[in-house]
Amino acid sequence: MNLLSYFPQNPKTRLYFSVLGSTIICGLLTLLGIYGIGSYGMYLFVLIPLLMGISATWLYTFGREVAYKHKAAFLTLLVSLLLMLAFAIEGLICIGMASPFLLLFLWTGSYIGYGISRKKMVHGQAVILFLFLVTPLTAFVETTIPPVVQPVTTSIVIKASPEEVWKNVVEFPELKAPTEFIFKTGIAYPINAVIEGRGVGAVRHCNFTTGSFVEPITVWDEPRLLKFDVQEQPAPMKELSFYDIDAPHLHDYFVSKRGQFKLTRLPDGNTLLEGTTWYFHNIKPALYWSLWSKYIIHKIHMRVLEHIKENSEG
């Protein structure tokens, strides 16, 4: 029997058929990757939207001429994202951050799907089936690749001596409410810092809006260098959503390992204060997500450094 006989012939029904079928298939693969395999990487941000574009466009255009061949693909993505919001799988901020990749590979997949439907690709239907079957394997492979720890350093010049600055580095009172837009989206930001004890072995608590970083001191070289490990850390953000989302990527996917404050006495008696955080994330592609993470860490650093500067100079 001709394969086309299994497809709805009414244009509107075909559109619904294409969107529903692709949403179900790609949705199940997404849930498998997030909750079954624990993968936030190329599988989720590249292959899933690529497959979504291929399947939706192929189902929509197979055996018929259409004026806008990408319609089914973009509708499928829209429906899928709305369902993720409705079922508290993801929030607006993470969807917004991922949207450049989602749109790029959805659009690419849509062209491939259209080419298959026009029989421009030999054994195209077998290719689609192969991709759906082999894609989950990439998620398993990604989970075996160890993340890379990388530093982010931010600096500021303070018109005060290192001895004065040191007192405000070790602990500091509550910061003013942030004015930066990034912190109004749910990204966690520091509130204050307190310390229990003095010297190596003391424990510093840097309190954020989502909880506390517990930081055992490993180097206490007053007033030049304060280094600490990160023993515990809170969630990096609170998702913008109608629900209280506890997505897997909020735990153990963005990990701060250690940090330091370095104070350098300048020739004019002032202080160069440098804050460094060593971190890794288990979200790929690393090159893209590092742009976001480094930007956010710099913003957090600067919020703390400017507060230290204000207290030290005041």
PDB file of C-alpha atoms in Angstrom:
ATOM      1  CA  MET A   1       0.000   0.000   0.000  1.00  0.00           C
ATOM      2  CA  ASN A   2       1.162   3.533  -0.781  1.00  0.00           C
ATOM      3  CA  LEU A   3       2.626   5.270   2.294  1.00  0.00           C
ATOM      4  CA  LEU A   4       0.742   8.451   1.402  1.00  0.00           C
ATOM      5  CA  SER A   5      -2.582   6.710   2.039  1.00  0.00           C
ATOM      6  CA  TYR A   6      -1.805   6.734   5.779  1.00  0.00           C
ATOM      7  CA  PHE A   7      -1.560  10.546   5.846  1.00  0.00           C
ATOM      8  CA  PRO A   8      -4.547  12.898   6.268  1.00  0.00           C
ATOM      9  CA  GLN A   9      -5.290  14.710   3.019  1.00  0.00           C
ATOM     10  CA  ASN A  10      -7.089  17.718   4.473  1.00  0.00           C
ATOM     11  CA  PRO A  11      -4.461  20.512   4.901  1.00  0.00           C
ATOM     12  CA  LYS A  12      -5.587  21.550   8.384  1.00  0.00           C
ATOM     13  CA  THR A  13      -5.867  17.946   9.584  1.00  0.00           C
ATOM     14  CA  ARG A  14      -2.418  17.199   8.145  1.00  0.00           C
ATOM     15  CA  LEU A  15      -0.991  20.145  10.081  1.00  0.00           C
ATOM     16  CA  TYR A  16      -2.520  18.915  13.342  1.00  0.00           C
ATOM     17  CA  PHE A  17      -1.293  15.390  12.579  1.00  0.00           C
ATOM     18  CA  SER A  18       2.247  16.625  11.950  1.00  0.00           C
ATOM     19  CA  VAL A  19       2.425  18.808  15.050  1.00  0.00           C
ATOM     20  CA  LEU A  20       0.868  16.225  17.367  1.00  0.00           C
ATOM     21  CA  GLY A  21       2.990  13.329  16.106  1.00  0.00           C
ATOM     22  CA  SER A  22       6.263  15.251  16.319  1.00  0.00           C
ATOM     23  CA  THR A  23       5.396  16.728  19.720  1.00  0.00           C
ATOM     24  CA  ILE A  24       4.727  13.288  21.198  1.00  0.00           C
ATOM     25  CA  ILE A  25       7.841  11.641  19.751  1.00  0.00           C
ATOM     26  CA  CYS A  26      10.255  14.486  20.526  1.00  0.00           C
ATOM     27  CA  GLY A  27       8.604  15.082  23.892  1.00  0.00           C
ATOM     28  CA  LEU A  28       9.235  11.482  24.946  1.00  0.00           C
ATOM     29  CA  LEU A  29      12.860  11.737  23.797  1.00  0.00           C
ATOM     30  CA  THR A  30      13.236  14.993  25.763  1.00  0.00           C
ATOM     31  CA  LEU A  31      11.857  13.447  28.957  1.00  0.00           C
ATOM     32  CA  LEU A  32      14.148  10.443  28.467  1.00  0.00           C
ATOM     33  CA  GLY A  33      17.167  12.724  28.156  1.00  0.00           C
ATOM     34  CA  ILE A  34      16.320  14.961  31.135  1.00  0.00           C
ATOM     35  CA  TYR A  35      14.900  12.521  33.667  1.00  0.00           C
ATOM     36  CA  GLY A  36      16.108   9.157  32.417  1.00  0.00           C
ATOM     37  CA  ILE A  37      19.677   9.805  31.285  1.00  0.00           C
ATOM     38  CA  GLY A  38      20.318  13.150  32.972  1.00  0.00           C
ATOM     39  CA  SER A  39      21.734  14.832  29.897  1.00  0.00           C
ATOM     40  CA  TYR A  40      21.671  18.557  29.189  1.00  0.00           C
ATOM     41  CA  GLY A  41      23.800  18.754  26.091  1.00  0.00           C
ATOM     42  CA  MET A  42      23.991  18.290  22.351  1.00  0.00           C
ATOM     43  CA  TYR A  43      21.274  15.656  22.653  1.00  0.00           C
ATOM     44  CA  LEU A  44      18.790  18.122  24.116  1.00  0.00           C
ATOM     45  CA  PHE A  45      19.776  21.397  22.450  1.00  0.00           C
ATOM     46  CA  VAL A  46      20.889  20.179  19.009  1.00  0.00           C
ATOM     47  CA  LEU A  47      19.568  16.735  18.097  1.00  0.00           C
ATOM     48  CA  ILE A  48      16.059  17.036  19.554  1.00  0.00           C
ATOM     49  CA  PRO A  49      15.230  20.323  17.730  1.00  0.00           C
ATOM     50  CA  LEU A  50      16.893  18.931  14.587  1.00  0.00           C
ATOM     51  CA  LEU A  51      14.687  15.833  14.732  1.00  0.00           C
ATOM     52  CA  MET A  52      11.663  17.955  15.529  1.00  0.00           C
ATOM     53  CA  GLY A  53      12.222  20.046  12.417  1.00  0.00           C
ATOM     54  CA  ILE A  54      12.800  16.966  10.259  1.00  0.00           C
ATOM     55  CA  SER A  55       9.797  14.981  11.452  1.00  0.00           C
ATOM     56  CA  ALA A  56       7.262  17.816  11.580  1.00  0.00           C
ATOM     57  CA  THR A  57       8.180  19.132   8.134  1.00  0.00           C
ATOM     58  CA  TRP A  58       8.327  15.690   6.553  1.00  0.00           C
ATOM     59  CA  LEU A  59       4.942  14.697   7.975  1.00  0.00           C
ATOM     60  CA  TYR A  60       3.437  18.017   6.866  1.00  0.00           C
ATOM     61  CA  THR A  61       4.850  18.230   3.338  1.00  0.00           C
ATOM     62  CA  PHE A  62       5.087  14.571   2.277  1.00  0.00           C
ATOM     63  CA  GLY A  63       3.180  14.109  -0.987  1.00  0.00           C
ATOM     64  CA  ARG A  64       1.849  17.666  -1.191  1.00  0.00           C
ATOM     65  CA  GLU A  65       2.852  21.200  -2.147  1.00  0.00           C
ATOM     66  CA  VAL A  66       2.696  23.826   0.591  1.00  0.00           C
ATOM     67  CA  ALA A  67       3.234  27.566   0.569  1.00  0.00           C
ATOM     68  CA  TYR A  68       5.110  27.702   3.883  1.00  0.00           C
ATOM     69  CA  LYS A  69       7.032  24.509   4.498  1.00  0.00           C
ATOM     70  CA  HIS A  70       8.358  25.442   7.970  1.00  0.00           C
ATOM     71  CA  LYS A  71       4.931  26.020   9.561  1.00  0.00           C
ATOM     72  CA  ALA A  72       4.584  22.602  11.194  1.00  0.00           C
ATOM     73  CA  ALA A  73       8.109  22.677  12.637  1.00  0.00           C
ATOM     74  CA  PHE A  74       7.744  26.039  14.343  1.00  0.00           C
ATOM     75  CA  LEU A  75       4.264  25.194  15.631  1.00  0.00           C
ATOM     76  CA  THR A  76       5.640  21.949  17.062  1.00  0.00           C
ATOM     77  CA  LEU A  77       8.384  23.830  18.903  1.00  0.00           C
ATOM     78  CA  LEU A  78       5.874  26.357  20.235  1.00  0.00           C
ATOM     79  CA  VAL A  79       3.512  23.638  21.483  1.00  0.00           C
ATOM     80  CA  SER A  80       6.410  21.704  23.038  1.00  0.00           C
ATOM     81  CA  LEU A  81       7.710  24.749  24.921  1.00  0.00           C
ATOM     82  CA  LEU A  82       4.228  25.647  26.170  1.00  0.00           C
ATOM     83  CA  LEU A  83       3.790  22.100  27.454  1.00  0.00           C
ATOM     84  CA  MET A  84       7.158  22.293  29.234  1.00  0.00           C
ATOM     85  CA  LEU A  85       6.003  25.471  30.951  1.00  0.00           C
ATOM     86  CA  ALA A  86       2.559  24.053  31.740  1.00  0.00           C
ATOM     87  CA  PHE A  87       3.955  20.866  33.293  1.00  0.00           C
ATOM     88  CA  ALA A  88       6.728  22.717  35.194  1.00  0.00           C
ATOM     89  CA  ILE A  89       9.549  20.978  33.331  1.00  0.00           C
ATOM     90  CA  GLU A  90      11.347  24.242  32.499  1.00  0.00           C
ATOM     91  CA  GLY A  91      11.003  27.970  33.146  1.00  0.00           C
ATOM     92  CA  LEU A  92      11.070  31.027  30.932  1.00  0.00           C
ATOM     93  CA  ILE A  93      14.690  32.015  31.588  1.00  0.00           C
ATOM     94  CA  CYS A  94      16.271  28.701  30.599  1.00  0.00           C
ATOM     95  CA  ILE A  95      14.021  28.440  27.551  1.00  0.00           C
ATOM     96  CA  GLY A  96      15.054  31.946  26.562  1.00  0.00           C
ATOM     97  CA  MET A  97      18.750  31.110  26.967  1.00  0.00           C
ATOM     98  CA  ALA A  98      18.392  27.947  24.877  1.00  0.00           C
ATOM     99  CA  SER A  99      16.202  29.513  22.174  1.00  0.00           C
ATOM    100  CA  PRO A 100      19.036  30.465  19.739  1.00  0.00           C
ATOM    101  CA  PHE A 101      20.096  26.810  19.503  1.00  0.00           C
ATOM    102  CA  LEU A 102      16.538  25.515  19.385  1.00  0.00           C
ATOM    103  CA  LEU A 103      15.547  27.829  16.534  1.00  0.00           C
ATOM    104  CA  LEU A 104      18.739  27.304  14.524  1.00  0.00           C
ATOM    105  CA  PHE A 105      18.575  23.512  14.530  1.00  0.00           C
ATOM    106  CA  LEU A 106      14.801  23.386  14.164  1.00  0.00           C
ATOM    107  CA  TRP A 107      15.136  25.508  11.020  1.00  0.00           C
ATOM    108  CA  THR A 108      17.980  23.284   9.768  1.00  0.00           C
ATOM    109  CA  GLY A 109      15.973  20.145  10.446  1.00  0.00           C
ATOM    110  CA  SER A 110      12.975  21.613   8.650  1.00  0.00           C
ATOM    111  CA  TYR A 111      15.012  21.995   5.458  1.00  0.00           C
ATOM    112  CA  ILE A 112      16.239  18.414   5.752  1.00  0.00           C
ATOM    113  CA  GLY A 113      12.698  17.154   6.316  1.00  0.00           C
ATOM    114  CA  TYR A 114      11.448  19.072   3.296  1.00  0.00           C
ATOM    115  CA  GLY A 115      14.238  17.631   1.160  1.00  0.00           C
ATOM    116  CA  ILE A 116      13.303  14.116   2.247  1.00  0.00           C
ATOM    117  CA  SER A 117       9.627  14.703   1.451  1.00  0.00           C
ATOM    118  CA  ARG A 118      10.597  15.900  -2.038  1.00  0.00           C
ATOM    119  CA  LYS A 119      12.704  12.718  -2.496  1.00  0.00           C
ATOM    120  CA  LYS A 120      15.904  14.732  -2.780  1.00  0.00           C
ATOM    121  CA  MET A 121      17.577  12.452  -0.235  1.00  0.00           C
ATOM    122  CA  VAL A 122      18.098   8.787  -1.069  1.00  0.00           C
ATOM    123  CA  HIS A 123      16.525   6.488   1.556  1.00  0.00           C
ATOM    124  CA  GLY A 124      15.385   9.598   3.429  1.00  0.00           C
ATOM    125  CA  GLN A 125      12.712   7.819   5.462  1.00  0.00           C
ATOM    126  CA  ALA A 126      15.242   5.255   6.659  1.00  0.00           C
ATOM    127  CA  VAL A 127      17.512   8.153   7.670  1.00  0.00           C
ATOM    128  CA  ILE A 128      14.723   9.634   9.818  1.00  0.00           C
ATOM    129  CA  LEU A 129      14.123   6.311  11.570  1.00  0.00           C
ATOM    130  CA  PHE A 130      17.851   5.816  12.129  1.00  0.00           C
ATOM    131  CA  LEU A 131      18.214   9.277  13.685  1.00  0.00           C
ATOM    132  CA  PHE A 132      15.336   8.677  16.092  1.00  0.00           C
ATOM    133  CA  LEU A 133      16.846   5.367  17.180  1.00  0.00           C
ATOM    134  CA  VAL A 134      20.480   6.461  17.518  1.00  0.00           C
ATOM    135  CA  THR A 135      19.910   9.914  19.073  1.00  0.00           C
ATOM    136  CA  PRO A 136      19.476   8.690  22.690  1.00  0.00           C
ATOM    137  CA  LEU A 137      22.891   7.023  22.468  1.00  0.00           C
ATOM    138  CA  THR A 138      24.524  10.437  22.213  1.00  0.00           C
ATOM    139  CA  ALA A 139      23.018  11.372  25.575  1.00  0.00           C
ATOM    140  CA  PHE A 140      24.642   8.346  27.218  1.00  0.00           C
ATOM    141  CA  VAL A 141      27.984   9.234  25.611  1.00  0.00           C
ATOM    142  CA  GLU A 142      27.768  12.846  26.793  1.00  0.00           C
ATOM    143  CA  THR A 143      27.311  11.804  30.420  1.00  0.00           C
ATOM    144  CA  THR A 144      30.694  10.021  30.308  1.00  0.00           C
ATOM    145  CA  ILE A 145      32.617  13.161  29.281  1.00  0.00           C
ATOM    146  CA  PRO A 146      34.074  14.873  32.399  1.00  0.00           C
ATOM    147  CA  PRO A 147      33.461  18.628  32.706  1.00  0.00           C
ATOM    148  CA  VAL A 148      36.320  21.126  32.639  1.00  0.00           C
ATOM    149  CA  VAL A 149      36.907  23.396  35.645  1.00  0.00           C
ATOM    150  CA  GLN A 150      37.512  26.970  34.509  1.00  0.00           C
ATOM    151  CA  PRO A 151      38.208  30.256  36.325  1.00  0.00           C
ATOM    152  CA  VAL A 152      36.442  33.603  36.036  1.00  0.00           C
ATOM    153  CA  THR A 153      38.238  36.672  37.444  1.00  0.00           C
ATOM    154  CA  THR A 154      36.832  40.158  38.018  1.00  0.00           C
ATOM    155  CA  SER A 155      38.806  43.090  39.426  1.00  0.00           C
ATOM    156  CA  ILE A 156      38.278  46.570  40.849  1.00  0.00           C
ATOM    157  CA  VAL A 157      40.522  49.346  42.213  1.00  0.00           C
ATOM    158  CA  ILE A 158      39.646  50.554  45.711  1.00  0.00           C
ATOM    159  CA  LYS A 159      40.867  53.800  47.227  1.00  0.00           C
ATOM    160  CA  ALA A 160      41.837  52.227  50.521  1.00  0.00           C
ATOM    161  CA  SER A 161      44.704  50.184  51.934  1.00  0.00           C
ATOM    162  CA  PRO A 162      44.721  46.362  51.681  1.00  0.00           C
ATOM    163  CA  GLU A 163      44.363  46.216  55.484  1.00  0.00           C
ATOM    164  CA  GLU A 164      41.110  48.175  55.318  1.00  0.00           C
ATOM    165  CA  VAL A 165      39.810  46.252  52.303  1.00  0.00           C
ATOM    166  CA  TRP A 166      40.607  42.897  53.928  1.00  0.00           C
ATOM    167  CA  LYS A 167      38.129  43.511  56.743  1.00  0.00           C
ATOM    168  CA  ASN A 168      35.331  43.957  54.187  1.00  0.00           C
ATOM    169  CA  VAL A 169      36.414  40.938  52.122  1.00  0.00           C
ATOM    170  CA  VAL A 170      36.270  38.400  54.921  1.00  0.00           C
ATOM    171  CA  GLU A 171      32.677  39.327  55.717  1.00  0.00           C
ATOM    172  CA  PHE A 172      30.371  42.122  54.690  1.00  0.00           C
ATOM    173  CA  PRO A 173      26.932  43.454  55.666  1.00  0.00           C
ATOM    174  CA  GLU A 174      23.794  43.192  53.580  1.00  0.00           C
ATOM    175  CA  LEU A 175      23.995  44.527  50.044  1.00  0.00           C
ATOM    176  CA  LYS A 176      21.494  46.894  48.515  1.00  0.00           C
ATOM    177  CA  ALA A 177      18.754  45.474  46.304  1.00  0.00           C
ATOM    178  CA  PRO A 178      20.126  44.890  42.797  1.00  0.00           C
ATOM    179  CA  THR A 179      19.285  47.169  39.897  1.00  0.00           C
ATOM    180  CA  GLU A 180      20.700  44.891  37.175  1.00  0.00           C
ATOM    181  CA  PHE A 181      18.066  43.265  34.973  1.00  0.00           C
ATOM    182  CA  ILE A 182      19.772  39.859  35.085  1.00  0.00           C
ATOM    183  CA  PHE A 183      19.073  39.579  38.818  1.00  0.00           C
ATOM    184  CA  LYS A 184      15.407  40.400  38.337  1.00  0.00           C
ATOM    185  CA  THR A 185      14.941  37.300  36.172  1.00  0.00           C
ATOM    186  CA  GLY A 186      15.489  34.800  38.982  1.00  0.00           C
ATOM    187  CA  ILE A 187      19.298  34.455  38.808  1.00  0.00           C
ATOM    188  CA  ALA A 188      20.607  34.061  42.366  1.00  0.00           C
ATOM    189  CA  TYR A 189      22.648  36.967  43.746  1.00  0.00           C
ATOM    190  CA  PRO A 190      24.636  37.550  46.978  1.00  0.00           C
ATOM    191  CA  ILE A 191      23.010  39.208  49.989  1.00  0.00           C
ATOM    192  CA  ASN A 192      25.773  39.215  52.632  1.00  0.00           C
ATOM    193  CA  ALA A 193      28.703  37.201  53.988  1.00  0.00           C
ATOM    194  CA  VAL A 194      29.553  36.069  57.526  1.00  0.00           C
ATOM    195  CA  ILE A 195      32.446  33.995  58.866  1.00  0.00           C
ATOM    196  CA  GLU A 196      32.824  31.584  61.764  1.00  0.00           C
ATOM    197  CA  GLY A 197      36.346  31.719  63.175  1.00  0.00           C
ATOM    198  CA  ARG A 198      39.558  33.176  61.812  1.00  0.00           C
ATOM    199  CA  GLY A 199      42.403  31.716  59.765  1.00  0.00           C
ATOM    200  CA  VAL A 200      42.625  28.436  57.862  1.00  0.00           C
ATOM    201  CA  GLY A 201      39.728  26.193  58.845  1.00  0.00           C
ATOM    202  CA  ALA A 202      37.294  29.038  59.441  1.00  0.00           C
ATOM    203  CA  VAL A 203      34.028  28.707  57.563  1.00  0.00           C
ATOM    204  CA  ARG A 204      32.650  31.559  55.488  1.00  0.00           C
ATOM    205  CA  HIS A 205      28.973  31.688  54.524  1.00  0.00           C
ATOM    206  CA  CYS A 206      28.173  33.764  51.460  1.00  0.00           C
ATOM    207  CA  ASN A 207      24.393  34.049  51.510  1.00  0.00           C
ATOM    208  CA  PHE A 208      22.497  34.239  48.219  1.00  0.00           C
ATOM    209  CA  THR A 209      18.816  34.659  47.477  1.00  0.00           C
ATOM    210  CA  THR A 210      18.457  30.897  46.996  1.00  0.00           C
ATOM    211  CA  GLY A 211      20.582  29.779  49.965  1.00  0.00           C
ATOM    212  CA  SER A 212      24.159  29.806  51.241  1.00  0.00           C
ATOM    213  CA  PHE A 213      27.568  28.949  49.847  1.00  0.00           C
ATOM    214  CA  VAL A 214      29.519  27.168  52.599  1.00  0.00           C
ATOM    215  CA  GLU A 215      33.186  28.061  52.103  1.00  0.00           C
ATOM    216  CA  PRO A 216      35.911  26.512  54.329  1.00  0.00           C
ATOM    217  CA  ILE A 217      38.995  28.747  54.275  1.00  0.00           C
ATOM    218  CA  THR A 218      42.100  27.066  52.810  1.00  0.00           C
ATOM    219  CA  VAL A 219      44.504  30.063  52.649  1.00  0.00           C
ATOM    220  CA  TRP A 220      44.430  33.022  55.072  1.00  0.00           C
ATOM    221  CA  ASP A 221      47.282  35.349  54.089  1.00  0.00           C
ATOM    222  CA  GLU A 222      46.149  38.644  55.612  1.00  0.00           C
ATOM    223  CA  PRO A 223      45.908  41.134  53.932  1.00  0.00           C
ATOM    224  CA  ARG A 224      46.931  39.620  50.602  1.00  0.00           C
ATOM    225  CA  LEU A 225      45.037  36.419  49.791  1.00  0.00           C
ATOM    226  CA  LEU A 226      41.905  34.649  50.972  1.00  0.00           C
ATOM    227  CA  LYS A 227      41.193  31.264  49.367  1.00  0.00           C
ATOM    228  CA  PHE A 228      38.345  28.877  50.065  1.00  0.00           C
ATOM    229  CA  ASP A 229      36.714  25.715  48.820  1.00  0.00           C
ATOM    230  CA  VAL A 230      32.985  25.425  48.188  1.00  0.00           C
ATOM    231  CA  GLN A 231      31.571  22.684  50.386  1.00  0.00           C
ATOM    232  CA  GLU A 232      27.892  23.362  49.713  1.00  0.00           C
ATOM    233  CA  GLN A 233      26.046  25.624  47.326  1.00  0.00           C
ATOM    234  CA  PRO A 234      22.429  26.605  46.644  1.00  0.00           C
ATOM    235  CA  ALA A 235      20.521  26.496  43.361  1.00  0.00           C
ATOM    236  CA  PRO A 236      21.948  28.987  40.830  1.00  0.00           C
ATOM    237  CA  MET A 237      18.528  30.463  40.066  1.00  0.00           C
ATOM    238  CA  LYS A 238      14.807  30.368  40.685  1.00  0.00           C
ATOM    239  CA  GLU A 239      12.970  29.757  37.429  1.00  0.00           C
ATOM    240  CA  LEU A 240      10.364  32.235  36.213  1.00  0.00           C
ATOM    241  CA  SER A 241       7.216  30.154  36.076  1.00  0.00           C
ATOM    242  CA  PHE A 242       3.674  29.814  37.360  1.00  0.00           C
ATOM    243  CA  TYR A 243       4.973  26.942  39.501  1.00  0.00           C
ATOM    244  CA  ASP A 244       7.837  26.241  41.875  1.00  0.00           C
ATOM    245  CA  ILE A 245      10.100  24.492  39.369  1.00  0.00           C
ATOM    246  CA  ASP A 246      12.823  22.173  40.621  1.00  0.00           C
ATOM    247  CA  ALA A 247      14.395  21.255  37.283  1.00  0.00           C
ATOM    248  CA  PRO A 248      17.299  18.754  37.349  1.00  0.00           C
ATOM    249  CA  HIS A 249      19.707  21.320  35.878  1.00  0.00           C
ATOM    250  CA  LEU A 250      19.384  23.392  39.066  1.00  0.00           C
ATOM    251  CA  HIS A 251      21.319  20.685  40.919  1.00  0.00           C
ATOM    252  CA  ASP A 252      24.885  19.598  40.117  1.00  0.00           C
ATOM    253  CA  TYR A 253      24.896  21.018  36.594  1.00  0.00           C
ATOM    254  CA  PHE A 254      26.460  24.384  37.520  1.00  0.00           C
ATOM    255  CA  VAL A 255      29.033  23.742  40.234  1.00  0.00           C
ATOM    256  CA  SER A 256      31.314  26.225  41.985  1.00  0.00           C
ATOM    257  CA  LYS A 257      34.456  24.412  43.213  1.00  0.00           C
ATOM    258  CA  ARG A 258      36.548  27.109  44.914  1.00  0.00           C
ATOM    259  CA  GLY A 259      37.221  30.830  45.005  1.00  0.00           C
ATOM    260  CA  GLN A 260      39.612  33.499  46.177  1.00  0.00           C
ATOM    261  CA  PHE A 261      40.087  37.189  46.837  1.00  0.00           C
ATOM    262  CA  LYS A 262      43.513  38.571  45.975  1.00  0.00           C
ATOM    263  CA  LEU A 263      44.548  42.005  47.284  1.00  0.00           C
ATOM    264  CA  THR A 264      47.477  43.845  45.685  1.00  0.00           C
ATOM    265  CA  ARG A 265      48.879  47.066  47.142  1.00  0.00           C
ATOM    266  CA  LEU A 266      49.285  49.660  44.375  1.00  0.00           C
ATOM    267  CA  PRO A 267      52.094  52.272  44.291  1.00  0.00           C
ATOM    268  CA  ASP A 268      49.659  55.013  45.333  1.00  0.00           C
ATOM    269  CA  GLY A 269      48.572  53.061  48.426  1.00  0.00           C
ATOM    270  CA  ASN A 270      45.283  51.921  46.942  1.00  0.00           C
ATOM    271  CA  THR A 271      44.261  48.283  46.442  1.00  0.00           C
ATOM    272  CA  LEU A 272      43.621  46.152  43.398  1.00  0.00           C
ATOM    273  CA  LEU A 273      41.028  43.608  44.485  1.00  0.00           C
ATOM    274  CA  GLU A 274      40.531  40.522  42.296  1.00  0.00           C
ATOM    275  CA  GLY A 275      37.790  37.977  42.843  1.00  0.00           C
ATOM    276  CA  THR A 276      38.071  34.569  41.156  1.00  0.00           C
ATOM    277  CA  THR A 277      35.640  31.659  40.977  1.00  0.00           C
ATOM    278  CA  TRP A 278      36.577  28.218  39.665  1.00  0.00           C
ATOM    279  CA  TYR A 279      33.528  26.370  38.386  1.00  0.00           C
ATOM    280  CA  PHE A 280      32.269  23.825  35.885  1.00  0.00           C
ATOM    281  CA  HIS A 281      28.934  23.045  34.279  1.00  0.00           C
ATOM    282  CA  ASN A 282      27.547  19.826  32.880  1.00  0.00           C
ATOM    283  CA  ILE A 283      25.538  21.602  30.194  1.00  0.00           C
ATOM    284  CA  LYS A 284      26.709  21.430  26.595  1.00  0.00           C
ATOM    285  CA  PRO A 285      27.734  22.760  24.156  1.00  0.00           C
ATOM    286  CA  ALA A 286      30.143  24.244  26.681  1.00  0.00           C
ATOM    287  CA  LEU A 287      31.302  27.057  24.386  1.00  0.00           C
ATOM    288  CA  TYR A 288      27.780  28.482  24.170  1.00  0.00           C
ATOM    289  CA  TRP A 289      26.727  28.022  27.804  1.00  0.00           C
ATOM    290  CA  SER A 290      30.054  29.425  29.036  1.00  0.00           C
ATOM    291  CA  LEU A 291      29.094  32.752  27.491  1.00  0.00           C
ATOM    292  CA  TRP A 292      26.082  32.875  29.821  1.00  0.00           C
ATOM    293  CA  SER A 293      27.829  31.481  32.905  1.00  0.00           C
ATOM    294  CA  LYS A 294      30.847  33.789  32.647  1.00  0.00           C
ATOM    295  CA  TYR A 295      28.614  36.814  32.143  1.00  0.00           C
ATOM    296  CA  ILE A 296      26.522  35.913  35.207  1.00  0.00           C
ATOM    297  CA  ILE A 297      29.586  35.194  37.375  1.00  0.00           C
ATOM    298  CA  HIS A 298      31.134  38.532  36.392  1.00  0.00           C
ATOM    299  CA  LYS A 299      27.897  40.269  37.386  1.00  0.00           C
ATOM    300  CA  ILE A 300      27.879  38.483  40.748  1.00  0.00           C
ATOM    301  CA  HIS A 301      31.556  39.316  41.312  1.00  0.00           C
ATOM    302  CA  MET A 302      31.041  42.963  40.458  1.00  0.00           C
ATOM    303  CA  ARG A 303      28.082  43.244  42.800  1.00  0.00           C
ATOM    304  CA  VAL A 304      30.273  42.000  45.674  1.00  0.00           C
ATOM    305  CA  LEU A 305      33.389  43.976  44.680  1.00  0.00           C
ATOM    306  CA  GLU A 306      31.510  47.260  44.386  1.00  0.00           C
ATOM    307  CA  HIS A 307      29.951  46.650  47.802  1.00  0.00           C
ATOM    308  CA  ILE A 308      33.405  46.013  49.291  1.00  0.00           C
ATOM    309  CA  LYS A 309      34.683  49.150  47.569  1.00  0.00           C
ATOM    310  CA  GLU A 310      31.830  51.243  48.980  1.00  0.00           C
ATOM    311  CA  ASN A 311      32.362  49.958  52.526  1.00  0.00           C
ATOM    312  CA  SER A 312      36.158  50.295  52.370  1.00  0.00           C
ATOM    313  CA  GLU A 313      36.184  53.822  50.938  1.00  0.00           C
ATOM    314  CA  GLY A 314      33.311  54.989  53.124  1.00  0.00           C
TER     315      GLY A 314
END
